Amino acid sequence: MTPKLFHIFRNTPLGRETLLQSLYFCRSIGCLPEIYIPESTRFLMYFENDVTQVDLDGSYLTAPSTSRGHAEALVLESGLKATYLTPKNYTAHGLPDIPTHYDYMCCPRSISDLSSKIGLGHIGPRVRRIVQAARFPVLITSPVFKAWNSITIFFGGSQNALNALRLGLRIARQSGKPLNMFTQIEKGDAETYRKAVADADLLSDWERYGAEWQFFEKGSLEENLYAVAHDALLVLGAYGHGLIKDIMFGSKMERIQSTLPNNLLIAGPKYTAVKG
Amino acid sequence: MKLWRYPANWHLFRYDDRLLLICMAVVVGICAGLAAIALNRALVSVLGLLHHYRHLWWAFIMPAAGAALSSLFLEKIVNEGAGHGVPEVIYSVSRYGGLIRLRSSFSRLISSCLTIGSGGSAGPEAPVVMSGSAIGSNIARLFNLNDRQRVTLVGCGTAGAIGAIFNAPIAGMVFTMEVILGEWSAVNIIPIAIAAVTGTKVSRLLQGNNIAFSHREFQIALGDIAACVGLAICCAAVSIILTRSLRGMSRRVAVLRLPLWLKAAMGGAIVGLIGIGLPDVLGEGYHTIQHAITGDFRAGLLVATTVLAMKIVATAFTLGWGGSGGIFAPSLFIGSFVGLAYQRALTHLWPTVGWVEEGCFALLGMAGIISGILQAPLTGIFLIVEITGGYDVIVPLTIVAAVSSTACQYVEPASFYLKDLVDKGQLLRPGTDARVLADIRMGELLETDCIPVSPGMRLGEFIPILERSHRNLFPVEDGKNGRFLGIVHLDDVRPYLFKTPLYDAVVLGQLMQTQVETVGPDDDLIDVLDKMDALKKFSLPVVANQRFVGMISKATLLDRYRRELMVQTRTT
Amino acid sequence: MKLSIQQVADALDLPVETVERWVRQGRIPFQRQQDEIHFRLGVLERWAVQHKLPFHLTSERPDPKEICQPGSIHEALQRGGFYYDIEGSDTESVLQSAVRRLRDLELSTQNRTLLLARLLEREAMASTGVGKGVAIPHPRIPLEKAVPCPTICTFFLKHAAPYQAIDDKPVFILFLLLSPSTSAHLHCLSRLAFCVRDDAFVSFLRSRPAPETLLARVAAFEEQLDAPN
């Protein structure tokens, strides 16, 4: 079955950029966008062992009379076919349940804080919660639409990085775009990381689709991130540690996303890589 | 992996989760009990604080301000909808294995405290139920328990909360089983009973073992028992009036285009105005109930009836206009006054008969209204028995509860809590047809062994495919873009099957049915079945994004349905 | 014994999605190790009995009929062997000398007699001469434990003999078909019939080809049959 990407449409110029990004992603890997035009600022997503209430900021409800038309025009331009989601179930009045069986979901960096407040350095708490609980990877877009022409995987050797690698390989296979890998060496040497990939039985796939694997031993992560192509889609895994740890030490996801303005595809801890 | 978050993996609990559930039930019971006590204490102090201002002329502002604040709190700060929350708990139990947001565990406590404390006519029980169940659900989530265990813990939270707030463990247990879970199973009963007892114990430790409405023993004669039937009918009628006025009010207010907090404030102001004339209707009204039971409510029949009517109006204005709280306490209040008024009317009509005191009828009336509104007779009986501390009225109590809930069921087939869910078809009680169908996903039923053919295929080429296939349906797909065009049924081909000269002359495009009803892979099974029944089909093609995905058939469905039912119902 | 989710789904004859959902809903006993889920055989069997669900591990039920797939007939031909210059002037005498010549099959004298009786019984019902000089004699009911896999023995007659075939032509070749089950029998019969329908093949048979060339020809036919569409 064709994979589906879930997109919440915001009827503002920023929302237009986000939708353009989603549509570009869909066209690149051949998936089908499912667009939700919110009717209230809140909705619930029931995941396997979690329920998340997403509180959208008020700009999502801008000019409800034109939003469907705007979305359709953008979809038509992209030449894709899109489906539009009408919620079937409501937990309470004005509180629809949004299904969670999608293959991807697109979020701007924040969906609950006012969009004017966000520059680069912050992923909103709701987006973070979705990443933590979802079985699908989340596409976090850059503020302005930018086509990506290559894929860069951040590989840190953990179980989740392997999931990100699987995801990156899949995107590379489906989009036919060049694939690179970025590793900031923290322990051992390049061989340790190669072995981790080989142990997961992914080395042959990497050799088939991957182009370049950059290792950085010196310098801080932020310095080295300049080496990442400006038009690359970043694929990374998010590790599911607690909020306190994030605030105290800052997660690597946070450091990467606050440095690089690129589009990110984040595989959360619950993401299960689909074989094939 | 942090081991402490996966207690189901500990060696102690590995083979049987009953012990695990019992341990968790104690924790949930304590937390739910504490939540109930917190609300109770907060209410007492807010009421005490505002008591001095009650006699002032502007006192009617207070319920307005309280309701507006509670509405603002729910809408702006915690961003939850209004309402008392019990239908939400039942909904999440039936559809999502009891997943409830963390914020629900405190939001209703604060908002209902504002509403009731300031004088709004509502009860603190439903908010406490919501809190207790949200606590149970989130504890289950923290420990990564599965849906079944989570539902049990949600029940534990409810039972603990009701047990604590009424000092009535059995009522907590029965309410959970009868209203929230809708299922009596051995696996659930034990943890829920333990949680109810734990919650009650917490409340007794902190507040002392008080019987809410203590009274003298009543001497009930045979004539009184006969009179109960009449009381039950009255209770049923009042229950229906209360239900209808609450729902009608909400519907009418929903149409108004005003900010939510303003609506709540307007409702509150009206309640406040009523409260100037009849202060008894304000708040949860337990003091007045106590007076009715002990016979200290001196005013006559007419006043009693007015209080009764005004309480209904006040409750409708508080809850219907956006205040936060439940209908449990108002129901008890109204019930006690129905009983009171009934007894006085009886004494007027037959002054020579020695009727039992009005307190007894007040008790019976409470049971009658609770069982009528909730359509849960056992909850009514046990609640009244426990909060009044005696079994001496059990015989008339049972009669009133049974008759009242039956009579209500005739007029309103679904109870107050369930009406919305039933209307939307969302009430999925365990082991029922709707539940089984809601659980099975379309993806689990797809039959993918159909061989697709193209419209340009000659009959001769089709024959070997027919030989290989196990099925008599063949989806026709466009050769170029894979689009689903129609279906070739064996019956369509049969007339030409043995006419060899036609093998090269006929193509499948000529034989296929193009007007085919299809279903999508995300459709609800219940709709798919309805469609099959309406079309008198035994199978339908599933099409997603104009591509054929598989077939869905009643034969497979029945097989899976039966197994699902066996797995769902025979869990021991 | 530990089972994976796939094994459990197979044993219950349900899709994996259903078992995954049961795991999520807590309807099936399982254990979690790291992020892997596994099941214990004993616990699961007890659970299945409790709920009256059918539960059969696939490796637990080696079906004797499944061991030998009714695959290609050129393998069956190879198994059966080739016999030339069979004597005989009518159905009975031809079959008698054919059965007597069977050497590769481990048939006891008693079984041989039984086989012959069965073959004659079948011929008495209706001739197995399918036309064009070909006959496919076979027992009506599969012989108990006679052969583990479908076997076809090929007999070229010394002289074409009358056989009451449907087209009344004398028969010059016999394919003796022995199978362990009726389904295997029908499978081989339909494939053999497919070959024999071809006139070129029949005239090729008349040339009494050597076993290797015959097998190659049949294998080619079967490739054609197995090819999709």
PDB file of C-alpha atoms in Angstrom, chain A residues 32-256:
ATOM      1  CA  LEU A  32       0.499  10.153  -0.447  1.00  0.00           C
ATOM      2  CA  PRO A  33      -0.220  13.269   1.607  1.00  0.00           C
ATOM      3  CA  GLU A  34      -3.203  13.226   3.958  1.00  0.00           C
ATOM      4  CA  ILE A  35      -4.064  16.769   4.931  1.00  0.00           C
ATOM      5  CA  TYR A  36      -5.951  17.805   8.028  1.00  0.00           C
ATOM      6  CA  ILE A  37      -7.448  21.268   8.077  1.00  0.00           C
ATOM      7  CA  PRO A  38      -8.025  21.812  11.782  1.00  0.00           C
ATOM      8  CA  GLU A  39     -11.461  22.831  12.948  1.00  0.00           C
ATOM      9  CA  SER A  40     -10.423  23.487  16.527  1.00  0.00           C
ATOM     10  CA  THR A  41      -7.094  24.285  18.085  1.00  0.00           C
ATOM     11  CA  ARG A  42      -6.790  21.016  19.866  1.00  0.00           C
ATOM     12  CA  PHE A  43      -6.879  17.378  18.986  1.00  0.00           C
ATOM     13  CA  LEU A  44      -5.810  14.105  20.500  1.00  0.00           C
ATOM     14  CA  MET A  45      -3.492  11.490  19.126  1.00  0.00           C
ATOM     15  CA  TYR A  46      -3.820   8.080  20.712  1.00  0.00           C
ATOM     16  CA  PHE A  47      -0.580   6.152  20.408  1.00  0.00           C
ATOM     17  CA  GLU A  48       0.141   2.674  21.617  1.00  0.00           C
ATOM     18  CA  ASN A  49       0.864   3.547  25.210  1.00  0.00           C
ATOM     19  CA  ASP A  50       0.347   7.263  25.266  1.00  0.00           C
ATOM     20  CA  VAL A  51      -2.179   9.891  24.465  1.00  0.00           C
ATOM     21  CA  THR A  52      -1.011  13.306  23.381  1.00  0.00           C
ATOM     22  CA  GLN A  53      -3.144  16.369  23.239  1.00  0.00           C
ATOM     23  CA  VAL A  54      -1.840  18.699  20.567  1.00  0.00           C
ATOM     24  CA  ASP A  55      -2.726  22.313  21.204  1.00  0.00           C
ATOM     25  CA  LEU A  56      -2.264  24.197  17.982  1.00  0.00           C
ATOM     26  CA  ASP A  57      -1.626  27.886  18.079  1.00  0.00           C
ATOM     27  CA  GLY A  58      -4.402  30.151  16.917  1.00  0.00           C
ATOM     28  CA  SER A  59      -2.876  30.797  13.502  1.00  0.00           C
ATOM     29  CA  TYR A  60      -3.934  27.308  12.399  1.00  0.00           C
ATOM     30  CA  LEU A  61      -7.510  28.530  12.322  1.00  0.00           C
ATOM     31  CA  THR A  62      -6.795  31.613  10.209  1.00  0.00           C
ATOM     32  CA  ALA A  63      -9.510  32.259   7.636  1.00  0.00           C
ATOM     33  CA  PRO A  64     -11.192  28.852   7.667  1.00  0.00           C
ATOM     34  CA  SER A  65     -13.204  29.712   4.558  1.00  0.00           C
ATOM     35  CA  THR A  66     -10.147  29.885   2.317  1.00  0.00           C
ATOM     36  CA  SER A  67      -7.974  27.188   3.820  1.00  0.00           C
ATOM     37  CA  ARG A  68      -9.313  24.218   1.871  1.00  0.00           C
ATOM     38  CA  GLY A  69      -8.956  26.153  -1.382  1.00  0.00           C
ATOM     39  CA  HIS A  70      -5.400  27.196  -0.567  1.00  0.00           C
ATOM     40  CA  ALA A  71      -4.389  23.672   0.289  1.00  0.00           C
ATOM     41  CA  GLU A  72      -5.998  22.250  -2.834  1.00  0.00           C
ATOM     42  CA  ALA A  73      -4.253  24.796  -5.045  1.00  0.00           C
ATOM     43  CA  LEU A  74      -0.847  23.829  -3.664  1.00  0.00           C
ATOM     44  CA  VAL A  75      -1.602  20.133  -4.049  1.00  0.00           C
ATOM     45  CA  LEU A  76      -2.807  20.625  -7.601  1.00  0.00           C
ATOM     46  CA  GLU A  77       0.381  22.495  -8.483  1.00  0.00           C
ATOM     47  CA  SER A  78       2.490  19.645  -7.170  1.00  0.00           C
ATOM     48  CA  GLY A  79       0.678  17.147  -9.368  1.00  0.00           C
ATOM     49  CA  LEU A  80       0.037  14.825  -6.434  1.00  0.00           C
ATOM     50  CA  LYS A  81      -3.224  13.398  -5.236  1.00  0.00           C
ATOM     51  CA  ALA A  82      -4.051  14.180  -1.659  1.00  0.00           C
ATOM     52  CA  THR A  83      -6.718  12.976   0.727  1.00  0.00           C
ATOM     53  CA  TYR A  84      -8.292  15.223   3.316  1.00  0.00           C
ATOM     54  CA  LEU A  85      -8.929  13.979   6.801  1.00  0.00           C
ATOM     55  CA  THR A  86     -12.287  14.473   8.457  1.00  0.00           C
ATOM     56  CA  PRO A  87     -12.135  13.268  12.039  1.00  0.00           C
ATOM     57  CA  LYS A  88     -14.577  10.470  12.774  1.00  0.00           C
ATOM     58  CA  ASN A  89     -14.330  10.183  16.526  1.00  0.00           C
ATOM     59  CA  TYR A  90     -14.420  12.808  19.236  1.00  0.00           C
ATOM     60  CA  THR A  91     -13.248  12.290  22.797  1.00  0.00           C
ATOM     61  CA  ALA A  92     -15.203  15.337  23.883  1.00  0.00           C
ATOM     62  CA  HIS A  93     -16.983  18.118  22.102  1.00  0.00           C
ATOM     63  CA  GLY A  94     -14.433  20.007  19.966  1.00  0.00           C
ATOM     64  CA  LEU A  95     -11.723  17.480  20.721  1.00  0.00           C
ATOM     65  CA  PRO A  96     -11.314  15.150  17.723  1.00  0.00           C
ATOM     66  CA  ASP A  97      -9.182  11.999  17.735  1.00  0.00           C
ATOM     67  CA  ILE A  98      -6.652  11.970  14.931  1.00  0.00           C
ATOM     68  CA  PRO A  99      -5.568   8.536  13.720  1.00  0.00           C
ATOM     69  CA  THR A 100      -1.937   7.577  14.210  1.00  0.00           C
ATOM     70  CA  HIS A 101      -1.403   4.867  11.624  1.00  0.00           C
ATOM     71  CA  TYR A 102       0.530   7.090   9.209  1.00  0.00           C
ATOM     72  CA  ASP A 103       3.955   6.350   7.827  1.00  0.00           C
ATOM     73  CA  TYR A 104       5.260   9.890   8.240  1.00  0.00           C
ATOM     74  CA  MET A 105       4.048  13.064   9.848  1.00  0.00           C
ATOM     75  CA  CYS A 106       5.103  16.581   9.045  1.00  0.00           C
ATOM     76  CA  CYS A 107       5.500  19.183  11.760  1.00  0.00           C
ATOM     77  CA  PRO A 108       6.933  22.640  11.760  1.00  0.00           C
ATOM     78  CA  ARG A 109       9.480  23.056  14.544  1.00  0.00           C
ATOM     79  CA  SER A 110       6.708  23.989  16.880  1.00  0.00           C
ATOM     80  CA  ILE A 111       2.969  23.718  16.575  1.00  0.00           C
ATOM     81  CA  SER A 112       1.703  24.989  19.888  1.00  0.00           C
ATOM     82  CA  ASP A 113       3.792  28.119  20.428  1.00  0.00           C
ATOM     83  CA  LEU A 114       3.150  31.141  18.325  1.00  0.00           C
ATOM     84  CA  SER A 115       5.021  30.775  15.096  1.00  0.00           C
ATOM     85  CA  SER A 116       6.474  34.264  15.432  1.00  0.00           C
ATOM     86  CA  LYS A 117       8.444  33.163  18.468  1.00  0.00           C
ATOM     87  CA  ILE A 118      10.361  30.396  16.784  1.00  0.00           C
ATOM     88  CA  GLY A 119      13.654  30.959  15.194  1.00  0.00           C
ATOM     89  CA  LEU A 120      15.765  27.886  14.940  1.00  0.00           C
ATOM     90  CA  GLY A 121      16.670  26.968  18.430  1.00  0.00           C
ATOM     91  CA  HIS A 122      13.586  25.257  19.769  1.00  0.00           C
ATOM     92  CA  ILE A 123      11.504  22.225  19.140  1.00  0.00           C
ATOM     93  CA  GLY A 124       8.161  22.655  20.841  1.00  0.00           C
ATOM     94  CA  PRO A 125       7.143  20.306  23.651  1.00  0.00           C
ATOM     95  CA  ARG A 126       4.217  18.859  21.668  1.00  0.00           C
ATOM     96  CA  VAL A 127       6.346  18.044  18.636  1.00  0.00           C
ATOM     97  CA  ARG A 128       8.824  16.434  20.990  1.00  0.00           C
ATOM     98  CA  ARG A 129       6.059  14.394  22.590  1.00  0.00           C
ATOM     99  CA  ILE A 130       4.857  13.213  19.183  1.00  0.00           C
ATOM    100  CA  VAL A 131       8.403  12.191  18.276  1.00  0.00           C
ATOM    101  CA  GLN A 132       8.655  10.265  21.551  1.00  0.00           C
ATOM    102  CA  ALA A 133       5.392   8.389  21.168  1.00  0.00           C
ATOM    103  CA  ALA A 134       4.950   7.892  17.440  1.00  0.00           C
ATOM    104  CA  ARG A 135       5.662   4.776  15.468  1.00  0.00           C
ATOM    105  CA  PHE A 136       6.236   6.943  12.409  1.00  0.00           C
ATOM    106  CA  PRO A 137       9.161   9.266  11.741  1.00  0.00           C
ATOM    107  CA  VAL A 138       8.433  12.973  11.951  1.00  0.00           C
ATOM    108  CA  LEU A 139       9.470  15.386   9.221  1.00  0.00           C
ATOM    109  CA  ILE A 140      10.431  18.703  10.774  1.00  0.00           C
ATOM    110  CA  THR A 141      10.633  21.331   8.128  1.00  0.00           C
ATOM    111  CA  SER A 142      12.777  24.380   7.741  1.00  0.00           C
ATOM    112  CA  PRO A 143      10.884  27.698   7.925  1.00  0.00           C
ATOM    113  CA  VAL A 144      11.118  28.289   4.194  1.00  0.00           C
ATOM    114  CA  PHE A 145      10.588  25.665   1.524  1.00  0.00           C
ATOM    115  CA  LYS A 146      13.831  24.269   0.209  1.00  0.00           C
ATOM    116  CA  ALA A 147      14.261  21.292  -2.052  1.00  0.00           C
ATOM    117  CA  TRP A 148      16.704  18.717  -0.735  1.00  0.00           C
ATOM    118  CA  ASN A 149      18.975  16.959  -3.169  1.00  0.00           C
ATOM    119  CA  SER A 150      20.818  14.576  -0.923  1.00  0.00           C
ATOM    120  CA  ILE A 151      20.311  12.759   2.328  1.00  0.00           C
ATOM    121  CA  THR A 152      22.611  12.852   5.344  1.00  0.00           C
ATOM    122  CA  ILE A 153      22.244  10.389   8.170  1.00  0.00           C
ATOM    123  CA  PHE A 154      23.577  11.185  11.611  1.00  0.00           C
ATOM    124  CA  PHE A 155      24.995   8.016  12.991  1.00  0.00           C
ATOM    125  CA  GLY A 156      26.011   7.851  16.614  1.00  0.00           C
ATOM    126  CA  GLY A 157      26.157   4.083  17.010  1.00  0.00           C
ATOM    127  CA  SER A 158      23.108   3.554  19.241  1.00  0.00           C
ATOM    128  CA  GLN A 159      20.137   1.321  18.550  1.00  0.00           C
ATOM    129  CA  ASN A 160      18.179   4.363  17.487  1.00  0.00           C
ATOM    130  CA  ALA A 161      20.904   5.513  15.136  1.00  0.00           C
ATOM    131  CA  LEU A 162      20.583   2.125  13.442  1.00  0.00           C
ATOM    132  CA  ASN A 163      16.876   2.756  13.020  1.00  0.00           C
ATOM    133  CA  ALA A 164      17.709   6.135  11.530  1.00  0.00           C
ATOM    134  CA  LEU A 165      20.138   4.403   9.188  1.00  0.00           C
ATOM    135  CA  ARG A 166      17.426   1.982   8.076  1.00  0.00           C
ATOM    136  CA  LEU A 167      15.096   4.891   7.523  1.00  0.00           C
ATOM    137  CA  GLY A 168      17.741   6.840   5.600  1.00  0.00           C
ATOM    138  CA  LEU A 169      18.474   3.854   3.374  1.00  0.00           C
ATOM    139  CA  ARG A 170      14.792   3.510   2.653  1.00  0.00           C
ATOM    140  CA  ILE A 171      14.435   7.185   1.741  1.00  0.00           C
ATOM    141  CA  ALA A 172      17.538   6.967  -0.455  1.00  0.00           C
ATOM    142  CA  ARG A 173      16.191   3.887  -2.206  1.00  0.00           C
ATOM    143  CA  GLN A 174      12.808   5.440  -2.823  1.00  0.00           C
ATOM    144  CA  SER A 175      13.998   8.888  -3.838  1.00  0.00           C
ATOM    145  CA  GLY A 176      17.119   7.842  -5.708  1.00  0.00           C
ATOM    146  CA  LYS A 177      19.067  10.703  -4.154  1.00  0.00           C
ATOM    147  CA  PRO A 178      22.667  10.410  -2.931  1.00  0.00           C
ATOM    148  CA  LEU A 179      23.138   9.280   0.640  1.00  0.00           C
ATOM    149  CA  ASN A 180      25.870  10.417   3.027  1.00  0.00           C
ATOM    150  CA  MET A 181      26.606   9.659   6.616  1.00  0.00           C
ATOM    151  CA  PHE A 182      27.974  11.859   9.363  1.00  0.00           C
ATOM    152  CA  THR A 183      29.571  10.545  12.517  1.00  0.00           C
ATOM    153  CA  GLN A 184      31.050  12.527  15.375  1.00  0.00           C
ATOM    154  CA  ILE A 185      33.362  10.023  17.015  1.00  0.00           C
ATOM    155  CA  GLU A 186      32.731   9.880  20.729  1.00  0.00           C
ATOM    156  CA  LYS A 187      34.269   6.576  21.715  1.00  0.00           C
ATOM    157  CA  GLY A 188      36.586   4.230  19.872  1.00  0.00           C
ATOM    158  CA  ASP A 189      37.407   4.971  16.261  1.00  0.00           C
ATOM    159  CA  ALA A 190      35.753   4.788  12.871  1.00  0.00           C
ATOM    160  CA  GLU A 191      36.067   1.007  12.945  1.00  0.00           C
ATOM    161  CA  THR A 192      33.812   0.766  16.030  1.00  0.00           C
ATOM    162  CA  TYR A 193      31.024   2.502  14.120  1.00  0.00           C
ATOM    163  CA  ARG A 194      31.577   0.402  11.027  1.00  0.00           C
ATOM    164  CA  LYS A 195      31.319  -2.699  13.163  1.00  0.00           C
ATOM    165  CA  ALA A 196      28.024  -1.504  14.663  1.00  0.00           C
ATOM    166  CA  VAL A 197      26.617  -1.169  11.161  1.00  0.00           C
ATOM    167  CA  ALA A 198      27.992  -4.544  10.121  1.00  0.00           C
ATOM    168  CA  ASP A 199      26.548  -6.215  13.226  1.00  0.00           C
ATOM    169  CA  ALA A 200      23.106  -4.926  12.296  1.00  0.00           C
ATOM    170  CA  ASP A 201      23.556  -6.483   8.863  1.00  0.00           C
ATOM    171  CA  LEU A 202      23.317  -3.120   7.151  1.00  0.00           C
ATOM    172  CA  LEU A 203      26.841  -2.783   5.775  1.00  0.00           C
ATOM    173  CA  SER A 204      26.016  -4.255   2.378  1.00  0.00           C
ATOM    174  CA  ASP A 205      23.005  -1.970   2.011  1.00  0.00           C
ATOM    175  CA  TRP A 206      25.107   1.005   3.026  1.00  0.00           C
ATOM    176  CA  GLU A 207      27.765   0.112   0.483  1.00  0.00           C
ATOM    177  CA  ARG A 208      25.129  -0.203  -2.194  1.00  0.00           C
ATOM    178  CA  TYR A 209      23.316   3.105  -1.618  1.00  0.00           C
ATOM    179  CA  GLY A 210      25.721   5.203   0.443  1.00  0.00           C
ATOM    180  CA  ALA A 211      28.188   7.617  -1.070  1.00  0.00           C
ATOM    181  CA  GLU A 212      30.380   9.089   1.654  1.00  0.00           C
ATOM    182  CA  TRP A 213      30.787   8.450   5.348  1.00  0.00           C
ATOM    183  CA  GLN A 214      32.408  11.368   7.117  1.00  0.00           C
ATOM    184  CA  PHE A 215      34.043  10.806  10.487  1.00  0.00           C
ATOM    185  CA  PHE A 216      34.974  13.684  12.763  1.00  0.00           C
ATOM    186  CA  GLU A 217      37.330  13.098  15.608  1.00  0.00           C
ATOM    187  CA  LYS A 218      38.362  16.638  16.400  1.00  0.00           C
ATOM    188  CA  GLY A 219      36.347  19.723  17.043  1.00  0.00           C
ATOM    189  CA  SER A 220      32.954  20.143  18.604  1.00  0.00           C
ATOM    190  CA  LEU A 221      29.789  18.849  16.989  1.00  0.00           C
ATOM    191  CA  GLU A 222      28.627  22.358  16.174  1.00  0.00           C
ATOM    192  CA  GLU A 223      31.864  23.193  14.344  1.00  0.00           C
ATOM    193  CA  ASN A 224      31.789  20.043  12.290  1.00  0.00           C
ATOM    194  CA  LEU A 225      28.169  20.430  11.273  1.00  0.00           C
ATOM    195  CA  TYR A 226      29.300  23.001   8.723  1.00  0.00           C
ATOM    196  CA  ALA A 227      30.412  20.063   6.614  1.00  0.00           C
ATOM    197  CA  VAL A 228      26.802  18.981   6.066  1.00  0.00           C
ATOM    198  CA  ALA A 229      25.476  20.025   2.669  1.00  0.00           C
ATOM    199  CA  HIS A 230      23.068  22.956   2.798  1.00  0.00           C
ATOM    200  CA  ASP A 231      20.531  21.122   0.654  1.00  0.00           C
ATOM    201  CA  ALA A 232      20.518  17.810   2.454  1.00  0.00           C
ATOM    202  CA  LEU A 233      17.637  16.115   4.265  1.00  0.00           C
ATOM    203  CA  LEU A 234      18.919  15.134   7.686  1.00  0.00           C
ATOM    204  CA  VAL A 235      17.872  11.791   9.100  1.00  0.00           C
ATOM    205  CA  LEU A 236      18.470  11.190  12.770  1.00  0.00           C
ATOM    206  CA  GLY A 237      17.232   9.102  15.640  1.00  0.00           C
ATOM    207  CA  ALA A 238      15.947  10.624  18.852  1.00  0.00           C
ATOM    208  CA  TYR A 239      16.721   8.768  22.017  1.00  0.00           C
ATOM    209  CA  GLY A 240      13.907   8.531  24.496  1.00  0.00           C
ATOM    210  CA  HIS A 241      15.408   9.929  27.666  1.00  0.00           C
ATOM    211  CA  GLY A 242      13.611  12.118  30.090  1.00  0.00           C
ATOM    212  CA  LEU A 243      12.799  15.765  29.946  1.00  0.00           C
ATOM    213  CA  ILE A 244      15.080  16.610  32.883  1.00  0.00           C
ATOM    214  CA  LYS A 245      18.071  15.037  31.232  1.00  0.00           C
ATOM    215  CA  ASP A 246      17.292  17.019  28.094  1.00  0.00           C
ATOM    216  CA  ILE A 247      17.211  20.284  29.987  1.00  0.00           C
ATOM    217  CA  MET A 248      20.374  19.499  31.932  1.00  0.00           C
ATOM    218  CA  PHE A 249      22.589  18.222  29.174  1.00  0.00           C
ATOM    219  CA  GLY A 250      20.772  19.087  25.975  1.00  0.00           C
ATOM    220  CA  SER A 251      20.064  16.254  23.592  1.00  0.00           C
ATOM    221  CA  LYS A 252      22.063  15.760  20.472  1.00  0.00           C
ATOM    222  CA  MET A 253      18.909  16.183  18.410  1.00  0.00           C
ATOM    223  CA  GLU A 254      18.518  19.602  20.003  1.00  0.00           C
ATOM    224  CA  ARG A 255      22.099  20.601  19.227  1.00  0.00           C
ATOM    225  CA  ILE A 256      21.866  19.463  15.630  1.00  0.00           C
TER     226      ILE A 256
END
